[in-house]
Amino acid sequence: MPAHHDGVCAALAVPVAPGGAPRDRRRPPFPGLPEHVQATVRAGDGGRFAFLLNHGQEEVEVGLPAPMTDALARQAAPTDRITLPGAGVAVLIEP
């Protein structure tokens, strides 16, 4: 795994296969996303990870396709909904 550069968020430094984890094409990432929210899903040996970006300025609530844990909030229990602040991000892990 390449060395981390200064300024890289430790929460995003998850181990993946060399070259990165392939996209998980078995399921659509997040059907019915609110306007201005982008979702990317990656899956590998370490699990299934979702990255949500709210490009809008308003807070939005996003329904998740399966219960997931919010890695940035260090939330203990998986949830099926998450609130993203304006210009906010979420890193989610599917247990």
mmCIF file of N, CA and C in Angstrom:
data_model
loop_
_atom_site.group_PDB
_atom_site.id
_atom_site.type_symbol
_atom_site.label_atom_id
_atom_site.label_comp_id
_atom_site.label_asym_id
_atom_site.label_seq_id
_atom_site.Cartn_x
_atom_site.Cartn_y
_atom_site.Cartn_z
ATOM 1 N N MET A 1 0.861 -1.176 0.000
ATOM 2 C CA MET A 1 0.000 0.000 0.000
ATOM 3 C C MET A 1 0.901 1.231 0.000
ATOM 4 N N PRO A 2 0.606 2.243 -0.856
ATOM 5 C CA PRO A 2 1.446 3.431 -0.901
ATOM 6 C C PRO A 2 1.414 4.188 0.417
ATOM 7 N N ALA A 3 2.486 4.920 0.668
ATOM 8 C CA ALA A 3 2.542 5.740 1.884
ATOM 9 C C ALA A 3 1.498 6.838 1.817
ATOM 10 N N HIS A 4 1.005 7.254 2.975
ATOM 11 C CA HIS A 4 0.013 8.325 3.042
ATOM 12 C C HIS A 4 0.717 9.668 2.982
ATOM 13 N N HIS A 5 0.114 10.607 2.323
ATOM 14 C CA HIS A 5 0.650 11.960 2.236
ATOM 15 C C HIS A 5 0.027 12.804 3.326
ATOM 16 N N ASP A 6 0.741 13.844 3.741
ATOM 17 C CA ASP A 6 0.189 14.767 4.733
ATOM 18 C C ASP A 6 -1.140 15.298 4.234
ATOM 19 N N GLY A 7 -2.109 15.384 5.131
ATOM 20 C CA GLY A 7 -3.413 15.934 4.773
ATOM 21 C C GLY A 7 -4.438 14.891 4.367
ATOM 22 N N VAL A 8 -4.045 13.641 4.207
ATOM 23 C CA VAL A 8 -5.007 12.599 3.846
ATOM 24 C C VAL A 8 -5.794 12.234 5.095
ATOM 25 N N CYS A 9 -7.099 12.208 4.975
ATOM 26 C CA CYS A 9 -7.966 11.863 6.103
ATOM 27 C C CYS A 9 -7.782 10.389 6.448
ATOM 28 N N ALA A 10 -7.437 10.096 7.675
ATOM 29 C CA ALA A 10 -7.190 8.712 8.090
ATOM 30 C C ALA A 10 -8.415 7.833 7.902
ATOM 31 N N ALA A 11 -9.612 8.398 8.039
ATOM 32 C CA ALA A 11 -10.833 7.601 7.890
ATOM 33 C C ALA A 11 -10.996 7.084 6.472
ATOM 34 N N LEU A 12 -10.372 7.742 5.498
ATOM 35 C CA LEU A 12 -10.494 7.304 4.116
ATOM 36 C C LEU A 12 -9.396 6.325 3.733
ATOM 37 N N ALA A 13 -8.426 6.125 4.591
ATOM 38 C CA ALA A 13 -7.300 5.253 4.300
ATOM 39 C C ALA A 13 -7.650 3.818 4.676
ATOM 40 N N VAL A 14 -8.562 3.222 3.923
ATOM 41 C CA VAL A 14 -8.979 1.851 4.199
ATOM 42 C C VAL A 14 -8.189 0.905 3.308
ATOM 43 N N PRO A 15 -7.822 -0.270 3.816
ATOM 44 C CA PRO A 15 -7.067 -1.202 2.988
ATOM 45 C C PRO A 15 -7.941 -1.758 1.865
ATOM 46 N N VAL A 16 -7.392 -1.775 0.658
ATOM 47 C CA VAL A 16 -8.088 -2.343 -0.498
ATOM 48 C C VAL A 16 -7.074 -3.154 -1.290
ATOM 49 N N ALA A 17 -7.565 -3.897 -2.248
ATOM 50 C CA ALA A 17 -6.689 -4.684 -3.100
ATOM 51 C C ALA A 17 -5.791 -3.752 -3.911
ATOM 52 N N PRO A 18 -4.606 -4.209 -4.331
ATOM 53 C CA PRO A 18 -3.736 -3.362 -5.153
ATOM 54 C C PRO A 18 -4.501 -2.819 -6.349
ATOM 55 N N GLY A 19 -4.327 -1.549 -6.613
ATOM 56 C CA GLY A 19 -5.033 -0.920 -7.721
ATOM 57 C C GLY A 19 -6.417 -0.441 -7.344
ATOM 58 N N GLY A 20 -6.834 -0.649 -6.105
ATOM 59 C CA GLY A 20 -8.160 -0.197 -5.676
ATOM 60 C C GLY A 20 -9.186 -1.303 -5.809
ATOM 61 N N ALA A 21 -10.276 -1.157 -5.101
ATOM 62 C CA ALA A 21 -11.349 -2.149 -5.142
ATOM 63 C C ALA A 21 -12.254 -1.867 -6.332
ATOM 64 N N PRO A 22 -12.736 -2.895 -7.000
ATOM 65 C CA PRO A 22 -13.638 -2.677 -8.133
ATOM 66 C C PRO A 22 -15.003 -2.189 -7.665
ATOM 67 N N ARG A 23 -15.704 -1.550 -8.564
ATOM 68 C CA ARG A 23 -17.080 -1.134 -8.270
ATOM 69 C C ARG A 23 -17.950 -2.354 -8.042
ATOM 70 N N ASP A 24 -18.858 -2.239 -7.118
ATOM 71 C CA ASP A 24 -19.810 -3.317 -6.849
ATOM 72 C C ASP A 24 -20.984 -3.133 -7.803
ATOM 73 N N ARG A 25 -21.054 -3.946 -8.848
ATOM 74 C CA ARG A 25 -22.093 -3.792 -9.868
ATOM 75 C C ARG A 25 -23.297 -4.696 -9.611
ATOM 76 N N ARG A 26 -23.322 -5.394 -8.490
ATOM 77 C CA ARG A 26 -24.440 -6.293 -8.204
ATOM 78 C C ARG A 26 -25.697 -5.548 -7.805
ATOM 79 N N ARG A 27 -25.544 -4.364 -7.229
ATOM 80 C CA ARG A 27 -26.700 -3.601 -6.744
ATOM 81 C C ARG A 27 -26.547 -2.146 -7.160
ATOM 82 N N PRO A 28 -27.662 -1.482 -7.466
ATOM 83 C CA PRO A 28 -27.551 -0.041 -7.703
ATOM 84 C C PRO A 28 -27.133 0.626 -6.402
ATOM 85 N N PRO A 29 -26.280 1.663 -6.458
ATOM 86 C CA PRO A 29 -25.748 2.235 -5.224
ATOM 87 C C PRO A 29 -26.824 2.737 -4.271
ATOM 88 N N PHE A 30 -27.600 3.705 -4.670
ATOM 89 C CA PHE A 30 -28.589 4.308 -3.783
ATOM 90 C C PHE A 30 -29.754 4.799 -4.635
ATOM 91 N N PRO A 31 -30.771 3.970 -4.835
ATOM 92 C CA PRO A 31 -31.913 4.422 -5.630
ATOM 93 C C PRO A 31 -32.624 5.583 -4.938
ATOM 94 N N GLY A 32 -33.085 6.550 -5.711
ATOM 95 C CA GLY A 32 -33.854 7.670 -5.167
ATOM 96 C C GLY A 32 -33.032 8.672 -4.382
ATOM 97 N N LEU A 33 -31.783 8.891 -4.772
ATOM 98 C CA LEU A 33 -30.951 9.881 -4.076
ATOM 99 C C LEU A 33 -31.544 11.276 -4.194
ATOM 100 N N PRO A 34 -31.423 12.076 -3.136
ATOM 101 C CA PRO A 34 -31.861 13.472 -3.243
ATOM 102 C C PRO A 34 -31.034 14.208 -4.304
ATOM 103 N N GLU A 35 -31.614 15.260 -4.840
ATOM 104 C CA GLU A 35 -30.903 16.085 -5.813
ATOM 105 C C GLU A 35 -29.615 16.601 -5.176
ATOM 106 N N HIS A 36 -28.565 16.673 -5.941
ATOM 107 C CA HIS A 36 -27.254 17.184 -5.526
ATOM 108 C C HIS A 36 -26.451 16.213 -4.669
ATOM 109 N N VAL A 37 -26.925 14.970 -4.478
ATOM 110 C CA VAL A 37 -26.159 13.996 -3.698
ATOM 111 C C VAL A 37 -25.585 12.949 -4.647
ATOM 112 N N GLN A 38 -24.297 12.709 -4.506
ATOM 113 C CA GLN A 38 -23.580 11.738 -5.325
ATOM 114 C C GLN A 38 -23.186 10.564 -4.443
ATOM 115 N N ALA A 39 -23.328 9.340 -4.967
ATOM 116 C CA ALA A 39 -22.946 8.138 -4.213
ATOM 117 C C ALA A 39 -22.014 7.284 -5.054
ATOM 118 N N THR A 40 -20.986 6.767 -4.417
ATOM 119 C CA THR A 40 -20.066 5.828 -5.042
ATOM 120 C C THR A 40 -19.915 4.654 -4.092
ATOM 121 N N VAL A 41 -19.946 3.453 -4.642
ATOM 122 C CA VAL A 41 -19.811 2.251 -3.821
ATOM 123 C C VAL A 41 -18.600 1.471 -4.308
ATOM 124 N N ARG A 42 -17.813 1.005 -3.371
ATOM 125 C CA ARG A 42 -16.668 0.153 -3.665
ATOM 126 C C ARG A 42 -16.771 -1.081 -2.782
ATOM 127 N N ALA A 43 -16.401 -2.227 -3.348
ATOM 128 C CA ALA A 43 -16.444 -3.471 -2.578
ATOM 129 C C ALA A 43 -15.146 -4.227 -2.795
ATOM 130 N N GLY A 44 -14.673 -4.835 -1.752
ATOM 131 C CA GLY A 44 -13.452 -5.629 -1.821
ATOM 132 C C GLY A 44 -13.436 -6.610 -0.673
ATOM 133 N N ASP A 45 -12.283 -7.188 -0.436
ATOM 134 C CA ASP A 45 -12.150 -8.168 0.644
ATOM 135 C C ASP A 45 -12.471 -7.564 2.002
ATOM 136 N N GLY A 46 -12.265 -6.257 2.161
ATOM 137 C CA GLY A 46 -12.517 -5.587 3.433
ATOM 138 C C GLY A 46 -13.965 -5.238 3.669
ATOM 139 N N GLY A 47 -14.841 -5.465 2.693
ATOM 140 C CA GLY A 47 -16.255 -5.153 2.851
ATOM 141 C C GLY A 47 -16.771 -4.250 1.750
ATOM 142 N N ARG A 48 -17.948 -3.698 1.973
ATOM 143 C CA ARG A 48 -18.613 -2.811 1.014
ATOM 144 C C ARG A 48 -18.643 -1.416 1.622
ATOM 145 N N PHE A 49 -18.094 -0.438 0.906
ATOM 146 C CA PHE A 49 -17.979 0.936 1.380
ATOM 147 C C PHE A 49 -18.759 1.858 0.456
ATOM 148 N N ALA A 50 -19.466 2.805 1.036
ATOM 149 C CA ALA A 50 -20.203 3.803 0.254
ATOM 150 C C ALA A 50 -19.699 5.184 0.653
ATOM 151 N N PHE A 51 -19.539 6.034 -0.346
ATOM 152 C CA PHE A 51 -19.084 7.404 -0.144
ATOM 153 C C PHE A 51 -20.183 8.319 -0.670
ATOM 154 N N LEU A 52 -20.742 9.151 0.186
ATOM 155 C CA LEU A 52 -21.808 10.078 -0.194
ATOM 156 C C LEU A 52 -21.274 11.500 -0.148
ATOM 157 N N LEU A 53 -21.605 12.287 -1.167
ATOM 158 C CA LEU A 53 -21.206 13.692 -1.245
ATOM 159 C C LEU A 53 -22.439 14.535 -1.495
ATOM 160 N N ASN A 54 -22.699 15.487 -0.627
ATOM 161 C CA ASN A 54 -23.810 16.417 -0.825
ATOM 162 C C ASN A 54 -23.230 17.676 -1.462
ATOM 163 N N HIS A 55 -23.475 17.845 -2.757
ATOM 164 C CA HIS A 55 -22.969 19.010 -3.483
ATOM 165 C C HIS A 55 -23.839 20.239 -3.249
ATOM 166 N N GLY A 56 -24.993 20.065 -2.622
ATOM 167 C CA GLY A 56 -25.897 21.180 -2.343
ATOM 168 C C GLY A 56 -25.533 21.887 -1.050
ATOM 169 N N GLN A 57 -26.210 22.990 -0.794
ATOM 170 C CA GLN A 57 -25.965 23.773 0.420
ATOM 171 C C GLN A 57 -26.962 23.447 1.534
ATOM 172 N N GLU A 58 -28.015 22.707 1.212
ATOM 173 C CA GLU A 58 -29.043 22.361 2.199
ATOM 174 C C GLU A 58 -28.792 20.968 2.779
ATOM 175 N N GLU A 59 -29.154 20.783 4.040
ATOM 176 C CA GLU A 59 -29.095 19.473 4.684
ATOM 177 C C GLU A 59 -30.106 18.546 4.009
ATOM 178 N N VAL A 60 -29.721 17.287 3.787
ATOM 179 C CA VAL A 60 -30.622 16.308 3.177
ATOM 180 C C VAL A 60 -30.560 14.999 3.958
ATOM 181 N N GLU A 61 -31.650 14.246 3.911
ATOM 182 C CA GLU A 61 -31.687 12.917 4.514
ATOM 183 C C GLU A 61 -31.656 11.898 3.385
ATOM 184 N N VAL A 62 -30.824 10.878 3.548
ATOM 185 C CA VAL A 62 -30.645 9.856 2.523
ATOM 186 C C VAL A 62 -31.052 8.509 3.106
ATOM 187 N N GLY A 63 -31.940 7.817 2.398
ATOM 188 C CA GLY A 63 -32.292 6.450 2.767
ATOM 189 C C GLY A 63 -31.230 5.505 2.227
ATOM 190 N N LEU A 64 -30.766 4.593 3.046
ATOM 191 C CA LEU A 64 -29.714 3.666 2.648
ATOM 192 C C LEU A 64 -30.327 2.350 2.189
ATOM 193 N N PRO A 65 -29.718 1.688 1.197
ATOM 194 C CA PRO A 65 -30.286 0.446 0.677
ATOM 195 C C PRO A 65 -30.174 -0.728 1.647
ATOM 196 N N ALA A 66 -29.313 -0.600 2.645
ATOM 197 C CA ALA A 66 -29.121 -1.633 3.677
ATOM 198 C C ALA A 66 -28.585 -0.924 4.914
ATOM 199 N N PRO A 67 -28.734 -1.501 6.089
ATOM 200 C CA PRO A 67 -28.155 -0.867 7.277
ATOM 201 C C PRO A 67 -26.637 -0.718 7.118
ATOM 202 N N MET A 68 -26.138 0.479 7.417
ATOM 203 C CA MET A 68 -24.713 0.780 7.277
ATOM 204 C C MET A 68 -24.236 1.564 8.488
ATOM 205 N N THR A 69 -22.941 1.478 8.748
ATOM 206 C CA THR A 69 -22.320 2.199 9.854
ATOM 207 C C THR A 69 -21.610 3.429 9.303
ATOM 208 N N ASP A 70 -21.803 4.563 9.944
ATOM 209 C CA ASP A 70 -21.164 5.819 9.552
ATOM 210 C C ASP A 70 -19.752 5.840 10.129
ATOM 211 N N ALA A 71 -18.742 5.638 9.290
ATOM 212 C CA ALA A 71 -17.355 5.545 9.756
ATOM 213 C C ALA A 71 -16.832 6.871 10.291
ATOM 214 N N LEU A 72 -17.293 7.984 9.763
ATOM 215 C CA LEU A 72 -16.790 9.283 10.213
ATOM 216 C C LEU A 72 -17.389 9.695 11.546
ATOM 217 N N ALA A 73 -18.607 9.238 11.832
ATOM 218 C CA ALA A 73 -19.265 9.589 13.093
ATOM 219 C C ALA A 73 -18.898 8.613 14.207
ATOM 220 N N ARG A 74 -18.185 7.559 13.846
ATOM 221 C CA ARG A 74 -17.829 6.511 14.808
ATOM 222 C C ARG A 74 -19.074 5.983 15.526
ATOM 223 N N GLN A 75 -20.129 5.887 14.753
ATOM 224 C CA GLN A 75 -21.422 5.399 15.241
ATOM 225 C C GLN A 75 -21.323 3.898 15.480
ATOM 226 N N ALA A 76 -21.855 3.441 16.569
ATOM 227 C CA ALA A 76 -21.727 2.032 16.939
ATOM 228 C C ALA A 76 -22.696 1.123 16.188
ATOM 229 N N ALA A 77 -23.923 1.568 15.974
ATOM 230 C CA ALA A 77 -24.944 0.704 15.391
ATOM 231 C C ALA A 77 -25.241 1.105 13.947
ATOM 232 N N PRO A 78 -25.434 0.111 13.072
ATOM 233 C CA PRO A 78 -25.828 0.425 11.699
ATOM 234 C C PRO A 78 -27.194 1.107 11.661
ATOM 235 N N THR A 79 -27.406 1.913 10.639
ATOM 236 C CA THR A 79 -28.666 2.629 10.472
ATOM 237 C C THR A 79 -29.105 2.537 9.017
ATOM 238 N N ASP A 80 -30.386 2.793 8.751
ATOM 239 C CA ASP A 80 -30.877 2.745 7.370
ATOM 240 C C ASP A 80 -31.123 4.142 6.800
ATOM 241 N N ARG A 81 -30.750 5.204 7.543
ATOM 242 C CA ARG A 81 -30.894 6.590 7.078
ATOM 243 C C ARG A 81 -29.720 7.401 7.606
ATOM 244 N N ILE A 82 -29.332 8.415 6.840
ATOM 245 C CA ILE A 82 -28.268 9.308 7.289
ATOM 246 C C ILE A 82 -28.611 10.728 6.864
ATOM 247 N N THR A 83 -28.255 11.690 7.694
ATOM 248 C CA THR A 83 -28.454 13.099 7.372
ATOM 249 C C THR A 83 -27.113 13.692 6.975
ATOM 250 N N LEU A 84 -27.083 14.294 5.785
ATOM 251 C CA LEU A 84 -25.871 14.953 5.296
ATOM 252 C C LEU A 84 -26.058 16.458 5.371
ATOM 253 N N PRO A 85 -25.136 17.171 6.007
ATOM 254 C CA PRO A 85 -25.238 18.630 6.001
ATOM 255 C C PRO A 85 -24.928 19.166 4.606
ATOM 256 N N GLY A 86 -25.250 20.426 4.364
ATOM 257 C CA GLY A 86 -24.875 21.054 3.105
ATOM 258 C C GLY A 86 -23.375 20.936 2.906
ATOM 259 N N ALA A 87 -22.955 20.555 1.700
ATOM 260 C CA ALA A 87 -21.546 20.350 1.357
ATOM 261 C C ALA A 87 -20.903 19.285 2.248
ATOM 262 N N GLY A 88 -21.705 18.351 2.768
ATOM 263 C CA GLY A 88 -21.201 17.326 3.675
ATOM 264 C C GLY A 88 -20.861 16.030 2.972
ATOM 265 N N VAL A 89 -20.146 15.180 3.686
ATOM 266 C CA VAL A 89 -19.752 13.868 3.175
ATOM 267 C C VAL A 89 -20.056 12.801 4.219
ATOM 268 N N ALA A 90 -20.157 11.563 3.755
ATOM 269 C CA ALA A 90 -20.298 10.417 4.653
ATOM 270 C C ALA A 90 -19.513 9.255 4.060
ATOM 271 N N VAL A 91 -18.881 8.502 4.926
ATOM 272 C CA VAL A 91 -18.223 7.255 4.552
ATOM 273 C C VAL A 91 -18.959 6.169 5.323
ATOM 274 N N LEU A 92 -19.589 5.264 4.589
ATOM 275 C CA LEU A 92 -20.442 4.243 5.201
ATOM 276 C C LEU A 92 -19.868 2.859 4.951
ATOM 277 N N ILE A 93 -20.024 1.992 5.938
ATOM 278 C CA ILE A 93 -19.548 0.615 5.834
ATOM 279 C C ILE A 93 -20.739 -0.309 6.041
ATOM 280 N N GLU A 94 -20.911 -1.245 5.102
ATOM 281 C CA GLU A 94 -21.976 -2.239 5.261
ATOM 282 C C GLU A 94 -21.407 -3.432 6.012
ATOM 283 N N PRO A 95 -21.974 -3.730 7.188
ATOM 284 C CA PRO A 95 -21.437 -4.852 7.983
ATOM 285 C C PRO A 95 -21.682 -6.197 7.320
#
